[in-house]
Short mmCIF file of C-alpha atoms in Angstrom, two decimals:
data_model
loop_
_atom_site.label_atom_id
_atom_site.label_comp_id
_atom_site.label_asym_id
_atom_site.label_seq_id
_atom_site.Cartn_x
_atom_site.Cartn_y
_atom_site.Cartn_z
CA MET A 23 157.32 119.41 -291.22
CA ASN A 24 155.18 121.83 -289.18
CA LYS A 25 152.20 119.87 -288.30
CA LEU A 26 151.35 118.36 -284.94
CA LEU A 27 151.23 114.78 -284.16
CA GLU A 28 148.20 114.14 -282.16
CA GLY A 29 147.67 111.19 -279.70
CA ASP A 30 145.15 110.53 -276.84
CA PHE A 31 147.37 111.54 -274.14
CA VAL A 32 150.19 113.59 -275.70
CA THR A 33 150.64 115.96 -278.66
CA LEU A 34 154.02 116.28 -280.53
CA GLN A 35 154.82 119.71 -281.48
CA PRO A 36 157.47 120.75 -283.84
CA LEU A 37 160.45 122.00 -282.18
CA THR A 38 160.81 125.86 -282.41
CA LEU A 39 163.04 128.51 -281.16
CA VAL A 40 160.68 129.12 -278.36
CA ASP A 41 161.58 125.87 -277.11
CA ALA A 42 165.33 126.66 -276.73
CA SER A 43 165.49 127.36 -273.01
CA LEU A 44 163.39 124.48 -271.87
CA THR A 45 165.14 121.98 -274.17
CA LEU A 46 168.60 123.15 -272.98
CA ARG A 47 167.38 122.57 -269.32
CA TRP A 48 166.46 119.09 -269.98
CA ARG A 49 169.44 118.21 -272.05
CA LEU A 50 171.64 119.60 -269.32
CA SER A 51 169.92 117.49 -266.64
CA THR A 52 171.44 114.09 -265.45
CA ARG A 53 168.55 112.56 -267.22
CA ALA A 54 170.27 113.14 -270.53
CA ILE A 55 173.35 111.68 -269.76
CA TYR A 56 172.74 109.02 -272.46
CA LEU A 57 172.12 111.60 -275.27
CA ASN A 58 175.00 112.97 -277.14
CA SER A 59 176.35 116.09 -275.61
CA GLY A 60 175.15 119.20 -277.30
CA ALA A 61 174.66 122.90 -276.46
CA GLN A 62 175.82 124.35 -273.14
CA THR A 63 174.37 127.83 -273.65
CA LEU A 64 170.97 129.14 -274.67
CA ALA A 65 172.73 130.64 -277.80
CA GLN A 66 174.10 127.45 -278.87
CA GLN A 67 170.70 125.62 -278.25
CA GLU A 68 168.84 128.38 -280.48
CA GLU A 69 171.69 127.88 -283.16
CA TRP A 70 171.23 124.13 -282.98
CA ILE A 71 167.51 124.38 -283.49
CA ILE A 72 167.73 126.63 -286.32
CA SER A 73 170.37 124.51 -288.08
CA ARG A 74 168.01 121.31 -288.12
CA PRO A 75 168.12 119.51 -291.63
CA ALA A 76 165.36 118.59 -293.60
CA SER A 77 166.07 115.02 -292.80
CA GLU A 78 165.09 115.57 -289.22
CA TYR A 79 161.78 115.72 -287.50
CA ASN A 80 162.11 117.14 -284.03
CA PHE A 81 159.07 117.44 -281.56
CA ILE A 82 158.24 118.59 -278.18
CA ILE A 83 156.05 116.12 -276.19
CA THR A 84 153.28 117.98 -274.52
CA LEU A 85 150.45 116.79 -272.49
CA LYS A 86 146.90 117.59 -273.44
CA ASN A 87 146.77 120.42 -270.82
CA GLY A 88 149.60 122.02 -272.78
CA LEU A 89 152.49 121.11 -270.44
CA PRO A 90 155.75 120.27 -272.26
CA VAL A 91 157.04 117.10 -270.77
CA GLY A 92 159.85 115.95 -273.14
CA MET A 93 161.24 115.72 -276.45
CA VAL A 94 161.56 113.16 -279.22
CA SER A 95 162.96 113.26 -282.84
CA LEU A 96 163.08 111.12 -286.20
CA ILE A 97 166.44 111.89 -287.64
CA GLY A 98 168.48 110.71 -290.64
CA VAL A 99 165.11 110.23 -292.78
CA ASN A 100 166.53 108.62 -296.02
CA GLN A 101 163.75 107.97 -298.71
CA ALA A 102 166.25 106.13 -300.94
CA HIS A 103 167.01 103.48 -298.57
CA ARG A 104 163.62 103.96 -296.71
CA HIS A 105 164.84 104.09 -293.14
CA ALA A 106 165.22 106.66 -290.42
CA GLU A 107 166.46 106.82 -286.70
CA PRO A 108 164.20 107.62 -283.64
CA ALA A 109 166.43 109.73 -281.41
CA ARG A 110 166.82 112.26 -278.70
CA PHE A 111 164.17 110.52 -276.76
CA LEU A 112 163.93 112.42 -273.42
CA ILE A 113 161.38 112.70 -270.61
CA GLY A 114 162.32 115.99 -268.80
CA GLU A 115 159.53 116.35 -266.41
CA GLU A 116 159.42 113.05 -264.94
CA SER A 117 156.79 113.70 -262.16
CA ALA A 118 154.34 115.16 -264.66
CA VAL A 119 154.17 111.81 -266.58
CA ARG A 120 153.63 109.19 -264.00
CA GLY A 121 150.69 107.03 -264.51
CA ILE A 122 150.23 108.33 -267.86
CA PRO A 123 151.40 106.23 -271.11
CA VAL A 124 153.26 109.36 -272.34
CA ALA A 125 156.63 107.73 -273.49
CA ILE A 126 154.57 104.91 -275.02
CA GLU A 127 152.29 107.30 -277.06
CA ALA A 128 155.13 109.64 -277.89
CA MET A 129 157.17 106.50 -279.48
CA LYS A 130 153.81 105.39 -281.14
CA LEU A 131 153.42 108.59 -282.94
CA ILE A 132 157.09 108.73 -284.06
CA TYR A 133 156.89 105.20 -285.43
CA SER A 134 153.61 106.01 -287.16
CA LEU A 135 155.22 108.90 -288.70
CA ALA A 136 158.10 106.74 -289.75
CA PHE A 137 155.95 103.68 -291.18
CA ASP A 138 152.56 105.12 -292.05
CA GLU A 139 153.21 108.73 -293.36
CA LEU A 140 156.92 108.56 -294.59
CA ASN A 141 156.22 104.81 -295.92
CA LEU A 142 159.66 103.74 -294.33
CA LEU A 143 160.56 100.04 -294.15
CA ARG A 144 162.88 100.30 -291.19
CA VAL A 145 163.84 102.17 -288.21
CA PHE A 146 167.08 101.69 -286.03
CA GLY A 147 169.36 103.19 -283.44
CA THR A 148 171.92 102.72 -281.07
CA ILE A 149 171.92 102.67 -277.32
CA PRO A 150 174.86 102.58 -274.72
CA SER A 151 175.13 99.02 -273.38
CA ASP A 152 174.59 100.04 -269.65
CA ASN A 153 171.27 101.84 -270.47
CA LEU A 154 169.39 98.83 -269.62
CA LEU A 155 166.19 100.42 -269.09
CA MET A 156 166.08 101.89 -272.68
CA ILE A 157 167.17 98.48 -274.32
CA LYS A 158 164.32 96.62 -272.29
CA TRP A 159 161.92 99.32 -273.31
CA GLN A 160 162.98 99.09 -277.12
CA ASN A 161 162.87 95.28 -277.09
CA PHE A 162 159.33 95.35 -275.68
CA LEU A 163 158.27 97.72 -278.25
CA GLY A 164 159.49 95.30 -280.99
CA MET A 165 163.09 96.49 -281.63
CA LYS A 166 165.40 93.47 -282.37
CA GLU A 167 169.24 93.38 -281.41
CA GLU A 168 171.22 93.54 -284.84
CA GLY A 169 174.84 93.80 -283.32
CA ARG A 170 177.00 95.82 -281.39
CA LEU A 171 180.04 98.43 -281.63
CA ARG A 172 182.52 97.59 -279.16
CA LYS A 173 183.55 100.36 -276.90
CA HIS A 174 181.78 103.04 -278.81
CA TYR A 175 180.63 105.28 -276.21
CA PHE A 176 182.44 107.07 -273.37
CA ILE A 177 179.68 107.52 -270.59
CA ASN A 178 179.48 107.33 -266.93
CA GLY A 179 183.44 107.35 -266.77
CA GLN A 180 183.93 104.21 -269.00
CA PHE A 181 183.89 102.96 -272.30
CA GLN A 182 180.57 100.83 -273.36
CA ASP A 183 179.30 99.22 -276.38
CA ALA A 184 176.53 100.61 -278.60
CA VAL A 185 173.94 97.96 -278.84
CA ILE A 186 172.46 98.34 -282.50
CA LEU A 187 168.68 98.08 -282.40
CA GLY A 188 166.46 97.77 -285.48
CA MET A 189 162.71 97.17 -286.56
CA LEU A 190 160.99 96.53 -289.83
CA VAL A 191 157.67 97.67 -290.86
CA GLU A 192 156.11 94.20 -290.53
CA GLU A 193 157.41 94.04 -286.97
CA TYR A 194 155.95 97.37 -286.06
CA ARG A 195 152.47 96.25 -287.43
CA THR A 196 152.72 92.85 -285.69
CA VAL A 197 154.59 93.36 -282.51
CA ALA A 198 155.03 97.04 -281.54
CA LEU A 199 151.76 98.43 -282.51
CA PRO A 200 149.53 95.82 -280.32
CA ARG A 201 152.08 96.16 -277.35
CA MET A 202 151.86 100.07 -277.62
CA ASN A 203 148.08 99.94 -277.96
CA ALA A 204 147.70 97.74 -274.98
CA LEU A 205 149.57 100.16 -272.63
CA ILE A 206 147.80 102.95 -273.98
CA ALA A 207 144.48 101.15 -273.27
CA ILE A 208 145.76 100.63 -269.49
CA GLY A 209 145.84 104.49 -269.50
CA HIS A 210 142.31 104.94 -270.61
CA ARG A 211 141.14 102.38 -268.06
CA HIS A 212 143.28 104.04 -265.31
CA PRO A 213 142.71 107.77 -265.57
CA SER A 214 145.23 110.03 -264.37
CA LYS A 215 144.78 113.16 -262.28
CA MET B 2 156.21 79.04 -249.86
CA ASN B 3 152.86 79.15 -251.79
CA GLN B 4 152.47 80.23 -255.26
CA GLU B 5 150.88 83.54 -254.21
CA ASN B 6 153.92 84.40 -252.17
CA ILE B 7 156.39 83.31 -254.73
CA VAL B 8 154.59 85.37 -257.25
CA MET B 9 154.62 88.30 -254.83
CA ASN B 10 158.35 88.10 -254.31
CA LEU B 11 158.92 88.00 -258.06
CA ILE B 12 157.03 91.12 -258.56
CA TYR B 13 159.41 92.88 -255.72
CA LYS B 14 162.33 91.38 -257.47
CA ALA B 15 161.18 93.08 -260.78
CA PHE B 16 161.09 96.44 -258.63
CA GLU B 17 164.53 95.61 -257.22
CA SER B 18 165.77 95.58 -260.88
CA LEU B 19 164.08 98.81 -261.54
CA ASN B 20 165.59 100.52 -258.69
CA ALA B 21 168.79 99.43 -259.77
CA GLU B 22 168.56 101.60 -262.75
CA ARG B 23 167.29 104.62 -260.70
CA GLU B 24 169.36 107.25 -258.99
CA PRO B 25 169.56 106.70 -255.06
CA GLN B 26 167.18 109.70 -254.39
CA LYS B 27 164.68 108.11 -256.82
CA GLN B 28 164.24 104.78 -255.32
CA ILE B 29 160.81 103.47 -255.48
CA SER B 30 159.15 101.92 -252.27
CA VAL B 31 156.69 98.91 -253.17
CA GLY B 32 154.03 97.19 -251.20
CA PRO B 33 150.84 95.27 -252.01
CA ASP B 34 148.78 98.52 -252.33
CA THR B 35 151.34 100.38 -254.42
CA CYS B 36 149.38 101.77 -257.56
CA LEU B 37 151.10 100.88 -260.77
CA PHE B 38 149.47 102.92 -263.29
CA GLY B 39 146.80 105.73 -263.18
CA VAL B 40 145.94 108.01 -260.45
CA ASP B 41 148.48 107.96 -257.67
CA SER B 42 150.72 105.88 -259.63
CA ILE B 43 154.66 105.81 -259.04
CA LEU B 44 155.74 104.60 -262.43
CA ASP B 45 155.87 106.24 -265.75
CA SER B 46 155.21 104.12 -268.82
CA LEU B 47 159.03 103.36 -269.50
CA SER B 48 159.17 102.04 -265.82
CA LEU B 49 156.12 100.03 -266.11
CA VAL B 50 157.41 98.39 -269.13
CA SER B 51 160.65 97.49 -267.35
CA VAL B 52 158.57 95.87 -264.60
CA ILE B 53 156.35 94.03 -266.95
CA VAL B 54 159.14 92.64 -268.94
CA ASP B 55 160.98 91.53 -265.82
CA ILE B 56 157.98 89.75 -264.31
CA GLU B 57 157.11 87.94 -267.56
CA SER B 58 160.79 86.60 -267.61
CA LEU B 59 160.82 86.02 -263.72
CA VAL B 60 157.62 83.91 -263.90
CA SER B 61 158.85 82.02 -266.95
CA GLU B 62 162.10 81.15 -265.25
CA GLN B 63 160.34 80.05 -262.13
CA PHE B 64 157.33 78.28 -263.33
CA ASP B 65 158.50 77.29 -266.74
CA ARG B 66 155.66 78.95 -268.18
CA VAL B 67 155.06 81.74 -270.58
CA ILE B 68 152.60 84.56 -269.52
CA SER B 69 151.70 87.93 -271.22
CA LEU B 70 150.54 90.80 -269.03
CA THR B 71 149.61 92.90 -271.93
CA ASP B 72 147.49 90.56 -274.15
CA ASP B 73 143.80 90.85 -274.73
CA ARG B 74 142.72 89.08 -271.79
CA ALA B 75 144.89 91.31 -269.34
CA MET B 76 143.49 94.38 -270.93
CA SER B 77 139.53 93.37 -271.02
CA ARG B 78 139.85 92.41 -267.31
CA ASP B 79 138.12 94.54 -264.87
CA PRO B 80 139.88 95.91 -262.85
CA VAL B 81 142.97 95.94 -265.07
CA PRO B 82 145.72 93.87 -263.31
CA PHE B 83 147.81 97.05 -263.10
CA THR B 84 145.54 98.80 -260.51
CA ASN B 85 148.12 97.82 -257.65
CA VAL B 86 150.75 95.22 -256.78
CA ASN B 87 148.03 92.99 -255.28
CA SER B 88 145.78 92.81 -258.28
CA LEU B 89 148.84 92.02 -260.45
CA LYS B 90 149.89 89.27 -258.03
CA ASN B 91 146.30 87.90 -258.23
CA TYR B 92 146.03 88.03 -261.92
CA ILE B 93 149.41 86.18 -262.35
CA THR B 94 148.42 83.48 -259.85
CA GLU B 95 145.23 82.95 -261.63
CA ILE B 96 146.82 82.46 -264.92
CA LEU B 97 149.34 79.92 -263.49
CA LEU B 98 146.52 78.04 -261.73
CA GLU B 99 144.48 77.67 -264.95
CA GLN B 100 147.70 76.61 -266.77
CA GLY B 101 147.93 73.76 -264.27
#
Protein backbone atom coordinates (compact mmCIF):
# COMPACT_ATOMS: atom_id res chain seq x y z
CA MET A 1 0.00 0.00 0.00
CA ASN A 2 1.58 3.24 -1.12
CA LYS A 3 -1.02 5.82 -0.34
CA LEU A 4 -0.89 8.38 2.43
CA LEU A 5 -3.39 8.36 5.26
CA GLU A 6 -4.35 11.97 5.97
CA GLY A 7 -5.59 13.29 9.29
CA ASP A 8 -6.11 16.82 10.61
CA PHE A 9 -2.86 16.88 12.59
CA VAL A 10 -0.79 14.06 11.14
CA THR A 11 -0.14 12.20 7.92
CA LEU A 12 0.81 8.55 7.86
CA GLN A 13 3.39 8.07 5.10
CA PRO A 14 4.34 4.61 3.91
CA LEU A 15 7.69 3.48 5.32
CA THR A 16 10.47 3.51 2.72
CA LEU A 17 14.21 2.95 2.63
CA VAL A 18 14.73 6.68 3.11
CA ASP A 19 13.38 6.23 6.64
CA ALA A 20 15.92 3.56 7.63
CA SER A 21 18.30 5.81 9.55
CA LEU A 22 15.57 7.68 11.43
CA THR A 23 13.57 4.60 12.37
CA LEU A 24 16.74 2.81 13.48
CA ARG A 25 17.51 5.71 15.83
CA TRP A 26 14.00 5.55 17.28
CA ARG A 27 14.07 1.79 17.68
CA LEU A 28 17.42 1.90 19.48
CA SER A 29 16.18 4.53 21.95
CA THR A 30 15.01 3.74 25.47
CA ARG A 31 11.46 4.64 24.44
CA ALA A 32 11.40 1.52 22.25
CA ILE A 33 12.07 -0.86 25.12
CA TYR A 34 8.64 -2.47 24.76
CA LEU A 35 8.99 -3.14 21.03
CA ASN A 36 10.48 -6.41 19.86
CA SER A 37 14.23 -5.99 19.42
CA GLY A 38 15.16 -5.53 15.79
CA ALA A 39 17.95 -4.19 13.61
CA GLN A 40 21.11 -2.94 15.27
CA THR A 41 22.74 -1.42 12.18
CA LEU A 42 21.60 0.74 9.29
CA ALA A 43 22.13 -2.13 6.85
CA GLN A 44 19.97 -4.42 8.98
CA GLN A 45 17.25 -1.79 9.21
CA GLU A 46 17.28 -1.30 5.43
CA GLU A 47 17.05 -5.05 4.96
CA TRP A 48 14.15 -5.18 7.42
CA ILE A 49 12.27 -2.45 5.54
CA ILE A 50 12.81 -4.13 2.18
CA SER A 51 11.58 -7.46 3.50
CA ARG A 52 8.22 -6.28 4.85
CA PRO A 53 5.51 -8.69 3.65
CA ALA A 54 2.33 -7.74 1.81
CA SER A 55 0.32 -8.48 4.95
CA GLU A 56 1.82 -5.42 6.66
CA TYR A 57 1.19 -1.68 6.38
CA ASN A 58 4.06 0.30 7.88
CA PHE A 59 3.93 4.05 8.28
CA ILE A 60 5.94 7.04 9.42
CA ILE A 61 3.85 9.48 11.47
CA THR A 62 4.54 13.00 10.24
CA LEU A 63 3.23 16.36 11.42
CA LYS A 64 1.58 18.63 8.90
CA ASN A 65 4.82 20.63 8.66
CA GLY A 66 6.50 17.48 7.37
CA LEU A 67 8.39 16.60 10.55
CA PRO A 68 8.53 12.83 11.12
CA VAL A 69 7.73 12.09 14.78
CA GLY A 70 7.03 8.38 15.03
CA MET A 71 6.00 5.13 13.46
CA VAL A 72 3.01 2.80 13.50
CA SER A 73 2.01 -0.34 11.63
CA LEU A 74 -0.88 -2.63 10.92
CA ILE A 75 0.52 -6.14 10.64
CA GLY A 76 -0.75 -9.66 10.17
CA VAL A 77 -3.62 -8.54 7.98
CA ASN A 78 -5.64 -11.67 7.37
CA GLN A 79 -8.58 -11.28 5.00
CA ALA A 80 -9.75 -14.84 5.56
CA HIS A 81 -10.22 -14.28 9.30
CA ARG A 82 -10.69 -10.52 8.79
CA HIS A 83 -8.36 -9.47 11.57
CA ALA A 84 -5.05 -7.62 11.99
CA GLU A 85 -2.70 -6.30 14.64
CA PRO A 86 -1.84 -2.64 15.21
CA ALA A 87 1.87 -2.72 16.09
CA ARG A 88 5.25 -0.97 16.32
CA PHE A 89 3.59 2.16 17.68
CA LEU A 90 6.34 4.49 18.75
CA ILE A 91 6.57 8.25 19.19
CA GLY A 92 10.23 8.97 18.54
CA GLU A 93 10.18 12.76 18.87
CA GLU A 94 8.42 13.27 22.19
CA SER A 95 8.95 17.01 22.52
CA ALA A 96 7.47 17.68 19.06
CA VAL A 97 4.09 16.15 19.87
CA ARG A 98 3.26 17.85 23.16
CA GLY A 99 -0.15 19.48 23.06
CA ILE A 100 -1.07 17.86 19.76
CA PRO A 101 -3.30 14.75 19.43
CA VAL A 102 -0.65 12.97 17.37
CA ALA A 103 -0.82 9.55 18.98
CA ILE A 104 -4.62 9.63 19.05
CA GLU A 105 -4.98 10.56 15.41
CA ALA A 106 -2.29 8.14 14.23
CA MET A 107 -4.18 5.34 15.95
CA LYS A 108 -7.48 6.57 14.52
CA LEU A 109 -6.04 6.40 11.01
CA ILE A 110 -4.76 2.87 11.63
CA TYR A 111 -8.15 1.75 12.96
CA SER A 112 -9.89 3.39 10.02
CA LEU A 113 -7.57 1.54 7.65
CA ALA A 114 -8.40 -1.73 9.38
CA PHE A 115 -12.15 -1.35 9.75
CA ASP A 116 -13.24 1.09 7.03
CA GLU A 117 -10.84 0.34 4.17
CA LEU A 118 -9.85 -3.28 4.71
CA ASN A 119 -13.28 -4.14 6.12
CA LEU A 120 -11.82 -6.18 8.99
CA LEU A 121 -13.90 -7.31 11.95
CA ARG A 122 -11.26 -7.31 14.67
CA VAL A 123 -7.91 -5.89 15.73
CA PHE A 124 -5.83 -7.28 18.53
CA GLY A 125 -2.41 -7.23 20.12
CA THR A 126 -0.31 -7.97 23.17
CA ILE A 127 1.29 -5.52 25.59
CA PRO A 128 3.87 -6.33 28.29
CA SER A 129 2.10 -6.24 31.64
CA ASP A 130 4.31 -3.55 33.15
CA ASN A 131 3.64 -1.14 30.27
CA LEU A 132 0.76 0.35 32.25
CA LEU A 133 0.61 3.55 30.24
CA MET A 134 -0.03 1.68 26.99
CA ILE A 135 -2.54 -0.69 28.58
CA LYS A 136 -4.45 2.28 29.99
CA TRP A 137 -4.29 4.00 26.62
CA GLN A 138 -5.59 1.02 24.68
CA ASN A 139 -8.39 0.39 27.19
CA PHE A 140 -9.48 4.01 26.91
CA LEU A 141 -9.55 3.65 23.12
CA GLY A 142 -11.93 0.71 23.35
CA MET A 143 -9.65 -2.33 23.51
CA LYS A 144 -10.78 -5.05 25.90
CA GLU A 145 -8.54 -7.41 27.81
CA GLU A 146 -9.08 -10.93 26.46
CA GLY A 147 -6.49 -12.85 28.41
CA ARG A 148 -2.86 -13.18 29.40
CA LEU A 149 0.14 -15.15 28.25
CA ARG A 150 2.02 -15.78 31.48
CA LYS A 151 5.70 -14.79 31.67
CA HIS A 152 5.70 -14.26 27.91
CA TYR A 153 8.21 -11.42 27.65
CA PHE A 154 11.62 -10.81 29.19
CA ILE A 155 11.82 -7.01 29.45
CA ASN A 156 13.37 -4.67 32.02
CA GLY A 157 15.30 -7.58 33.49
CA GLN A 158 12.26 -9.65 34.37
CA PHE A 159 9.74 -12.00 32.87
CA GLN A 160 6.29 -10.48 32.56
CA ASP A 161 2.91 -11.39 31.19
CA ALA A 162 1.64 -10.42 27.77
CA VAL A 163 -1.76 -8.79 28.13
CA ILE A 164 -3.94 -9.73 25.16
CA LEU A 165 -6.20 -6.90 24.03
CA GLY A 166 -8.78 -6.93 21.26
CA MET A 167 -11.45 -4.75 19.71
CA LEU A 168 -14.35 -5.62 17.40
CA VAL A 169 -15.62 -3.39 14.64
CA GLU A 170 -18.78 -2.44 16.56
CA GLU A 171 -16.66 -1.40 19.56
CA TYR A 172 -14.54 0.70 17.24
CA ARG A 173 -17.61 2.56 15.98
CA THR A 174 -19.39 3.00 19.32
CA VAL A 175 -16.51 3.43 21.79
CA ALA A 176 -13.18 4.10 20.14
CA LEU A 177 -14.25 6.53 17.42
CA PRO A 178 -16.21 8.92 19.68
CA ARG A 179 -13.38 9.01 22.22
CA MET A 180 -10.72 9.59 19.59
CA ASN A 181 -12.82 12.29 17.94
CA ALA A 182 -13.30 14.00 21.30
CA LEU A 183 -9.57 14.19 21.93
CA ILE A 184 -8.90 15.36 18.39
CA ALA A 185 -11.52 18.04 18.96
CA ILE A 186 -9.57 19.22 22.01
CA GLY A 187 -6.60 19.66 19.68
CA HIS A 188 -8.68 21.91 17.44
CA ARG A 189 -9.90 23.94 20.42
CA HIS A 190 -6.38 24.29 21.79
CA PRO A 191 -4.19 24.94 18.76
CA SER A 192 -0.51 24.24 19.26
CA LYS A 193 2.43 26.37 18.20
CA MET B 1 -11.17 19.67 53.21
CA ASN B 2 -13.69 21.16 50.78
CA GLN B 3 -14.68 19.51 47.55
CA GLU B 4 -12.52 21.76 45.36
CA ASN B 5 -9.41 20.84 47.32
CA ILE B 6 -10.26 17.17 47.21
CA VAL B 7 -10.69 17.32 43.43
CA MET B 8 -7.41 19.20 43.06
CA ASN B 9 -5.64 16.53 45.10
CA LEU B 10 -7.14 13.83 42.88
CA ILE B 11 -5.77 15.60 39.81
CA TYR B 12 -2.33 15.76 41.42
CA LYS B 13 -2.62 12.09 42.28
CA ALA B 14 -3.29 11.28 38.61
CA PHE B 15 -0.09 13.10 37.70
CA GLU B 16 1.81 11.17 40.37
CA SER B 17 0.65 8.01 38.66
CA LEU B 18 1.80 9.35 35.30
CA ASN B 19 5.19 10.32 36.70
CA ALA B 20 5.59 6.82 38.09
CA GLU B 21 5.57 5.61 34.48
CA ARG B 22 8.09 8.17 33.29
CA GLU B 23 11.87 8.21 33.46
CA PRO B 24 13.39 10.18 36.39
CA GLN B 25 14.64 12.95 34.11
CA LYS B 26 11.21 13.31 32.49
CA GLN B 27 9.12 13.92 35.60
CA ILE B 28 6.30 16.43 35.16
CA SER B 29 5.93 19.26 37.65
CA VAL B 30 2.29 20.27 38.09
CA GLY B 31 0.52 23.30 39.51
CA PRO B 32 -2.86 25.03 39.10
CA ASP B 33 -1.74 26.89 35.96
CA THR B 34 -0.15 23.91 34.26
CA CYS B 35 -1.40 23.74 30.68
CA LEU B 36 -2.81 20.32 29.78
CA PHE B 37 -3.18 20.56 26.02
CA GLY B 38 -2.40 22.97 23.20
CA VAL B 39 0.17 25.77 23.26
CA ASP B 40 2.73 25.32 26.07
CA SER B 41 1.28 21.95 27.03
CA ILE B 42 3.53 19.54 28.89
CA LEU B 43 1.61 16.46 27.78
CA ASP B 44 1.41 14.40 24.65
CA SER B 45 -1.95 12.76 23.93
CA LEU B 46 -0.84 9.43 25.37
CA SER B 47 -0.06 11.09 28.69
CA LEU B 48 -3.26 13.14 28.56
CA VAL B 49 -5.29 9.96 28.20
CA SER B 50 -3.51 8.47 31.21
CA VAL B 51 -4.39 11.50 33.31
CA ILE B 52 -8.03 11.52 32.11
CA VAL B 53 -8.50 7.81 32.84
CA ASP B 54 -6.99 8.11 36.31
CA ILE B 55 -8.97 11.21 37.25
CA GLU B 56 -12.26 9.62 36.14
CA SER B 57 -11.40 6.55 38.17
CA LEU B 58 -10.26 8.48 41.27
CA VAL B 59 -13.36 10.70 41.23
CA SER B 60 -15.54 7.63 40.96
CA GLU B 61 -13.81 6.04 43.97
CA GLN B 62 -13.83 9.21 46.06
CA PHE B 63 -17.38 10.42 45.39
CA ASP B 64 -19.09 7.25 44.17
CA ARG B 65 -20.10 9.07 40.98
CA VAL B 66 -19.33 8.39 37.34
CA ILE B 67 -18.03 11.32 35.31
CA SER B 68 -16.76 11.59 31.74
CA LEU B 69 -14.17 14.16 30.82
CA THR B 70 -14.43 13.54 27.08
CA ASP B 71 -18.17 13.65 26.48
CA ASP B 72 -20.02 16.20 24.34
CA ARG B 73 -20.58 18.49 27.31
CA ALA B 74 -16.88 18.73 28.08
CA MET B 75 -16.00 19.26 24.45
CA SER B 76 -18.60 21.99 23.91
CA ARG B 77 -17.55 23.94 26.98
CA ASP B 78 -15.67 27.18 26.41
CA PRO B 79 -12.91 27.12 27.41
CA VAL B 80 -12.39 23.37 27.19
CA PRO B 81 -11.67 21.92 30.67
CA PHE B 82 -8.17 20.95 29.62
CA THR B 83 -6.94 24.52 29.35
CA ASN B 84 -5.08 24.03 32.61
CA VAL B 85 -5.28 22.14 35.91
CA ASN B 86 -7.40 24.81 37.54
CA SER B 87 -10.03 24.82 34.76
CA LEU B 88 -10.19 21.03 34.93
CA LYS B 89 -10.68 21.19 38.71
CA ASN B 90 -13.47 23.76 38.26
CA TYR B 91 -15.21 21.62 35.64
CA ILE B 92 -15.13 18.48 37.77
CA THR B 93 -16.34 20.38 40.82
CA GLU B 94 -19.20 21.83 38.78
CA ILE B 95 -20.29 18.38 37.60
CA LEU B 96 -20.18 17.00 41.13
CA LEU B 97 -22.22 19.90 42.49
CA GLU B 98 -24.88 19.37 39.82
CA GLN B 99 -25.07 15.68 40.64
CA GLY B 100 -25.80 16.70 44.21
